[in-house]
Coordinates of N, CA and C in Angstrom, one line a residue:
X1 N 67.2 -13.6 -8.2 CA 66.0 -14.4 -8.3 C 65.4 -14.7 -6.9
X2 N 66.3 -15.1 -6.0 CA 65.8 -15.4 -4.6 C 65.1 -14.2 -4.0
X3 N 65.8 -13.0 -4.2 CA 65.2 -11.8 -3.6 C 63.8 -11.5 -4.2
X4 N 63.6 -11.7 -5.5 CA 62.3 -11.5 -6.1 C 61.3 -12.5 -5.5
X5 N 61.7 -13.7 -5.3 CA 60.7 -14.7 -4.8 C 60.4 -14.4 -3.3
X6 N 61.4 -13.9 -2.5 CA 61.1 -13.5 -1.2 C 60.1 -12.3 -1.1
X7 N 60.4 -11.4 -2.0 CA 59.5 -10.2 -2.1 C 58.1 -10.6 -2.5
X8 N 57.9 -11.5 -3.5 CA 56.6 -11.9 -3.9 C 55.9 -12.7 -2.7
X9 N 56.7 -13.5 -2.0 CA 56.1 -14.3 -0.9 C 55.7 -13.3 0.2
X10 N 56.5 -12.3 0.5 CA 56.2 -11.3 1.6 C 55.0 -10.5 1.1
X11 N 54.9 -10.1 -0.1 CA 53.7 -9.4 -0.6 C 52.4 -10.2 -0.5
X12 N 52.5 -11.5 -0.8 CA 51.3 -12.4 -0.8 C 50.9 -12.6 0.7
X13 N 51.9 -12.7 1.6 CA 51.5 -12.8 3.0 C 50.9 -11.5 3.5
X14 N 51.4 -10.4 3.1 CA 50.8 -9.1 3.5 C 49.3 -9.0 3.0
X15 N 49.2 -9.4 1.7 CA 47.9 -9.4 1.1 C 46.9 -10.3 1.9
X16 N 47.4 -11.5 2.2 CA 46.5 -12.4 3.0 C 46.2 -11.8 4.4
X17 N 47.1 -11.2 5.0 CA 46.8 -10.6 6.3 C 45.8 -9.5 6.2
X18 N 45.9 -8.6 5.1 CA 44.9 -7.6 4.9 C 43.5 -8.2 4.6
X19 N 43.5 -9.2 3.8 CA 42.2 -9.9 3.5 C 41.6 -10.4 4.8
X20 N 42.4 -11.1 5.6 CA 41.8 -11.7 6.9 C 41.4 -10.6 7.8
X21 N 42.1 -9.5 7.9 CA 41.7 -8.4 8.8 C 40.4 -7.8 8.3
X22 N 40.3 -7.7 7.0 CA 39.1 -7.1 6.4 C 37.9 -8.0 6.7
X23 N 38.0 -9.3 6.5 CA 37.0 -10.3 6.8 C 36.6 -10.2 8.3
X24 N 37.6 -10.1 9.2 CA 37.3 -10.0 10.6 C 36.5 -8.8 10.9
X25 N 36.8 -7.7 10.3 CA 36.1 -6.4 10.5 C 34.6 -6.5 10.0
X26 N 34.4 -7.2 8.9 CA 33.1 -7.4 8.4 C 32.3 -8.3 9.3
X27 N 32.9 -9.4 9.8 CA 32.2 -10.3 10.8 C 31.9 -9.5 12.0
X28 N 32.8 -8.7 12.6 CA 32.6 -8.0 13.8 C 31.4 -7.0 13.6
X29 N 31.4 -6.3 12.5 CA 30.3 -5.4 12.2 C 29.0 -6.1 12.1
X30 N 28.9 -7.2 11.5 CA 27.7 -8.0 11.4 C 27.2 -8.4 12.7
X31 N 28.1 -8.9 13.6 CA 27.8 -9.4 14.9 C 27.3 -8.2 15.7
X32 N 28.0 -7.1 15.6 CA 27.5 -5.9 16.4 C 26.1 -5.4 15.9
X33 N 25.9 -5.5 14.7 CA 24.6 -5.1 14.2 C 23.5 -6.1 14.7
X34 N 23.8 -7.4 14.7 CA 22.8 -8.3 15.2 C 22.5 -8.1 16.7
X35 N 23.6 -7.8 17.4 CA 23.4 -7.6 18.9 C 22.5 -6.3 19.1
X36 N 22.8 -5.3 18.3 CA 22.1 -4.0 18.4 C 20.6 -4.2 18.0
X37 N 20.4 -5.0 17.0 CA 19.0 -5.2 16.6 C 18.2 -6.1 17.6
X38 N 18.9 -7.0 18.2 CA 18.2 -7.9 19.1 C 17.8 -7.2 20.4
X39 N 18.5 -6.1 20.7 CA 18.2 -5.4 21.9 C 16.9 -4.6 21.8
X40 N 16.6 -4.2 20.5 CA 15.4 -3.4 20.3 C 14.2 -4.3 20.1
X41 N 13.1 -4.0 20.8 CA 11.9 -4.9 20.6 C 11.3 -4.7 19.2
X42 N 10.9 -5.8 18.6 CA 10.3 -5.7 17.3 C 8.9 -5.0 17.4
X43 N 8.6 -4.2 16.4 CA 7.3 -3.6 16.3 C 6.2 -4.6 16.0
X44 N 5.2 -4.7 16.8 CA 4.1 -5.6 16.5 C 2.8 -4.8 16.6
X45 N 1.8 -5.2 15.8 CA 0.5 -4.6 15.9 C 0.5 -3.1 15.4
X46 N -0.6 -2.5 15.7 CA -0.8 -1.1 15.2 C 0.1 -0.1 16.0
X47 N 0.4 1.0 15.3 CA 1.2 2.0 15.9 C 0.2 3.1 16.4
X48 N 0.4 3.7 17.5 CA -0.4 4.7 18.0 C -0.3 6.0 17.1
X49 N -1.5 6.6 16.9 CA -1.5 7.8 16.0 C -1.7 7.5 14.6
X50 N -1.7 6.2 14.2 CA -1.9 5.9 12.8 C -3.4 5.6 12.5
X51 N -3.8 5.8 11.3 CA -5.2 5.6 10.9 C -5.5 4.1 11.0
X52 N -6.7 3.8 11.4 CA -7.1 2.4 11.4 C -7.2 1.8 10.0
X53 N -7.2 0.5 9.9 CA -7.4 -0.1 8.6 C -8.8 0.3 8.0
X54 N -8.8 0.5 6.7 CA -10.0 0.9 6.0 C -10.8 -0.4 5.8
X55 N -12.1 -0.3 6.1 CA -13.0 -1.5 5.9 C -13.3 -1.5 4.4
X56 N -12.9 -2.6 3.8 CA -13.0 -2.7 2.3 C -14.3 -3.4 2.0
X57 N -15.1 -3.8 3.0 CA -16.4 -4.5 2.7 C -16.2 -5.8 1.9
X58 N -15.2 -6.5 2.2 CA -14.9 -7.8 1.5 C -16.1 -8.7 1.4
X59 N -16.7 -8.9 2.5 CA -17.8 -9.9 2.6 C -19.0 -9.5 1.7
X60 N -19.4 -8.2 1.9 CA -20.6 -7.7 1.2 C -20.3 -7.6 -0.3
X61 N -19.1 -7.2 -0.7 CA -18.7 -7.2 -2.1 C -18.6 -8.6 -2.7
X62 N -18.2 -9.5 -1.9 CA -18.1 -10.9 -2.4 C -19.5 -11.5 -2.6
X63 N -20.4 -11.1 -1.7 CA -21.8 -11.5 -1.8 C -22.4 -10.9 -3.0
X64 N -22.2 -9.6 -3.2 CA -22.7 -8.9 -4.4 C -22.2 -9.6 -5.7
X65 N -20.9 -9.9 -5.7 CA -20.4 -10.5 -6.9 C -21.1 -11.9 -7.2
X66 N -21.3 -12.7 -6.1 CA -21.9 -13.9 -6.3 C -23.4 -13.7 -6.8
X67 N -24.1 -12.8 -6.3 CA -25.5 -12.5 -6.7 C -25.5 -12.0 -8.1
X68 N -24.5 -11.2 -8.5 CA -24.5 -10.6 -9.8 C -24.2 -11.6 -10.9
X69 N -23.3 -12.6 -10.7 CA -22.9 -13.4 -11.8 C -22.9 -14.9 -11.5
X70 N -22.9 -15.4 -10.3 CA -22.5 -16.8 -10.0 C -23.6 -17.7 -9.4
X71 N -24.7 -17.1 -9.0 CA -25.8 -17.9 -8.5 C -26.7 -18.3 -9.6
X72 N -27.7 -19.2 -9.4 CA -28.5 -19.8 -10.4 C -29.3 -18.7 -11.1
X73 N -30.0 -17.8 -10.4 CA -30.8 -16.7 -10.9 C -30.1 -15.4 -10.6
X74 N -29.0 -15.2 -11.3 CA -28.1 -14.0 -11.1 C -28.8 -12.8 -11.6
X75 N -28.3 -11.6 -11.1 CA -28.8 -10.3 -11.5 C -28.5 -10.1 -13.0
X76 N -27.3 -10.4 -13.5 CA -26.9 -10.2 -14.9 C -27.0 -11.5 -15.7
X77 N -27.4 -11.4 -16.9 CA -27.4 -12.6 -17.8 C -26.0 -13.1 -18.2
X78 N -26.0 -14.3 -18.8 CA -24.7 -14.9 -19.2 C -24.0 -14.0 -20.2
X79 N -24.7 -13.2 -21.0 CA -24.1 -12.4 -22.0 C -23.3 -11.3 -21.3
X80 N -23.8 -10.8 -20.2 CA -23.0 -9.8 -19.5 C -21.8 -10.4 -18.8
X81 N -21.9 -11.7 -18.3 CA -20.8 -12.4 -17.8 C -19.7 -12.5 -18.9
X82 N -20.1 -12.9 -20.0 CA -19.2 -13.2 -21.2 C -18.5 -11.9 -21.5
X83 N -19.2 -10.7 -21.5 CA -18.6 -9.4 -21.8 C -17.6 -9.0 -20.8
X84 N -17.9 -9.2 -19.5 CA -17.0 -8.8 -18.4 C -15.8 -9.7 -18.3
X85 N -16.0 -11.0 -18.4 CA -14.9 -11.9 -18.1 C -14.2 -12.4 -19.4
X86 N -14.7 -12.1 -20.5 CA -14.2 -12.5 -21.8 C -14.1 -14.1 -21.9
X87 N -15.0 -14.8 -21.3 CA -15.1 -16.2 -21.4 C -16.5 -16.6 -20.9
X88 N -16.9 -17.8 -21.2 CA -18.2 -18.4 -20.8 C -18.1 -18.8 -19.3
X89 N -19.3 -18.8 -18.7 CA -19.4 -19.1 -17.3 C -18.8 -20.5 -16.9
X90 N -19.1 -21.5 -17.7 CA -18.6 -22.9 -17.3 C -17.0 -22.9 -17.4
X91 N -16.4 -22.2 -18.3 CA -15.0 -22.1 -18.4 C -14.4 -21.4 -17.2
X92 N -15.0 -20.4 -16.7 CA -14.5 -19.7 -15.5 C -14.6 -20.6 -14.3
X93 N -15.7 -21.4 -14.2 CA -15.8 -22.3 -13.1 C -14.7 -23.4 -13.2
X94 N -14.4 -23.9 -14.4 CA -13.4 -24.9 -14.5 C -12.0 -24.4 -14.2
X95 N -11.8 -23.2 -14.6 CA -10.5 -22.5 -14.2 C -10.4 -22.3 -12.7
X96 N -11.5 -21.9 -12.1 CA -11.6 -21.7 -10.6 C -11.3 -23.0 -9.9
X97 N -11.9 -24.1 -10.3 CA -11.6 -25.4 -9.7 C -10.2 -25.8 -9.9
X98 N -9.6 -25.6 -11.0 CA -8.2 -26.0 -11.3 C -7.2 -25.2 -10.5
X99 N -7.4 -23.9 -10.4 CA -6.5 -23.0 -9.7 C -6.6 -23.2 -8.2
X100 N -7.8 -23.5 -7.6 CA -7.9 -23.7 -6.2 C -7.3 -25.1 -5.8
X101 N -7.3 -26.0 -6.8 CA -6.6 -27.3 -6.5 C -5.1 -27.2 -6.6
X102 N -4.7 -26.3 -7.5 CA -3.2 -26.1 -7.8 C -2.5 -25.2 -6.7
X103 N -3.2 -24.1 -6.3 CA -2.5 -23.2 -5.4 C -3.5 -22.8 -4.3
X104 N -3.1 -22.9 -3.1 CA -4.1 -22.6 -2.0 C -4.2 -21.1 -1.8
X105 N -3.5 -20.3 -2.5 CA -3.8 -18.8 -2.5 C -5.2 -18.5 -2.8
X106 N -5.8 -19.3 -3.7 CA -7.1 -19.0 -4.2 C -8.2 -19.5 -3.2
X107 N -7.8 -20.2 -2.2 CA -8.8 -20.7 -1.2 C -9.1 -19.6 -0.2
X108 N -10.3 -19.4 0.2 CA -10.7 -18.3 1.2 C -10.2 -18.8 2.6
X109 N -9.5 -17.9 3.2 CA -8.9 -18.1 4.5 C -9.3 -17.0 5.5
X110 N -9.0 -17.3 6.8 CA -9.2 -16.3 7.8 C -7.9 -15.6 8.1
X111 N -8.0 -14.3 8.5 CA -6.7 -13.7 8.9 C -6.5 -13.9 10.4
X112 N -5.6 -13.2 11.0 CA -5.2 -13.4 12.4 C -6.4 -13.1 13.4
X113 N -7.2 -12.2 12.9 CA -8.4 -11.8 13.8 C -9.6 -12.6 13.5
X114 N -9.5 -13.6 12.6 CA -10.7 -14.4 12.3 C -11.6 -13.9 11.3
X115 N -11.2 -12.8 10.6 CA -12.0 -12.2 9.6 C -11.7 -12.9 8.3
X116 N -12.8 -13.3 7.6 CA -12.6 -14.0 6.3 C -12.0 -13.1 5.3
X117 N -11.1 -13.7 4.5 CA -10.5 -13.0 3.4 C -11.4 -13.0 2.1
X118 N -10.8 -12.7 1.0 CA -11.5 -12.7 -0.2 C -11.9 -14.1 -0.6
X119 N -13.0 -14.2 -1.3 CA -13.5 -15.5 -1.8 C -12.7 -15.9 -3.0
X120 N -12.7 -17.2 -3.4 CA -12.0 -17.6 -4.6 C -12.5 -16.9 -5.8
X121 N -13.8 -16.7 -5.9 CA -14.4 -16.0 -7.0 C -13.8 -14.5 -7.1
X122 N -13.7 -13.9 -6.0 CA -13.1 -12.5 -6.0 C -11.7 -12.5 -6.4
X123 N -10.9 -13.5 -5.9 CA -9.5 -13.5 -6.3 C -9.3 -13.9 -7.7
X124 N -10.0 -14.8 -8.3 CA -9.9 -15.1 -9.7 C -10.4 -14.0 -10.6
X125 N -11.4 -13.3 -10.1 CA -11.9 -12.2 -10.9 C -10.8 -11.1 -11.0
X126 N -10.2 -10.8 -9.9 CA -9.1 -9.8 -9.9 C -7.9 -10.3 -10.8
X127 N -7.6 -11.5 -10.7 CA -6.5 -12.1 -11.6 C -6.9 -12.0 -13.0
X128 N -8.1 -12.5 -13.4 CA -8.4 -12.5 -14.8 C -8.6 -11.1 -15.3
X129 N -9.1 -10.1 -14.5 CA -9.2 -8.7 -15.0 C -7.8 -8.2 -15.3
X130 N -6.8 -8.5 -14.4 CA -5.5 -8.0 -14.6 C -4.9 -8.6 -15.9
X131 N -5.2 -9.8 -16.2 CA -4.7 -10.4 -17.4 C -5.4 -9.9 -18.6
X132 N -6.7 -9.8 -18.5 CA -7.5 -9.3 -19.6 C -7.1 -7.9 -20.0
X133 N -6.9 -7.0 -19.1 CA -6.6 -5.6 -19.4 C -5.1 -5.4 -19.4
X134 N -4.3 -6.5 -19.5 CA -2.9 -6.4 -19.7 C -2.1 -5.6 -18.6
X135 N -2.5 -5.8 -17.4 CA -1.9 -5.2 -16.3 C -0.9 -6.1 -15.6
X136 N -0.7 -7.3 -16.1 CA 0.3 -8.2 -15.5 C 1.3 -8.6 -16.6
X137 N 2.3 -9.3 -16.1 CA 3.4 -9.7 -17.0 C 2.8 -10.7 -18.0
X138 N 3.5 -11.0 -19.1 CA 3.0 -11.8 -20.2 C 2.9 -13.3 -19.8
X139 N 2.8 -13.7 -18.5 CA 2.6 -15.0 -18.2 C 1.2 -15.5 -18.3
X140 N 0.2 -14.5 -18.5 CA -1.2 -14.9 -18.6 C -1.5 -15.3 -20.0

């Protein structure tokens, strides 16, 4: 019985030593990786030889959207708005007000170069279109 207990104790000690050696190897590998990564400069900005960013005409498309549907004398009547957005104009504006107060994603911001991003109307239009045409998860 004593011999069996000593063997079990010795086996558990060997197992513990293997586990510790394995953990030390993992930590050493992680530290080595961190040191290796910190020596390499991080890539910032554009890469030479790559195509420049495509101008998506955000501002002019946002202006067009506002002129088409959201100003007082818009290009398209309310019936076209209802057909495109599947809701009445006042409901869209109430939703826009609510989401801009809830989440600052919908607020128009500048990027690092000072270029204005998409307007709240553009962002909500994209979101509602995705939900209307079932391109997003069932959370809509």
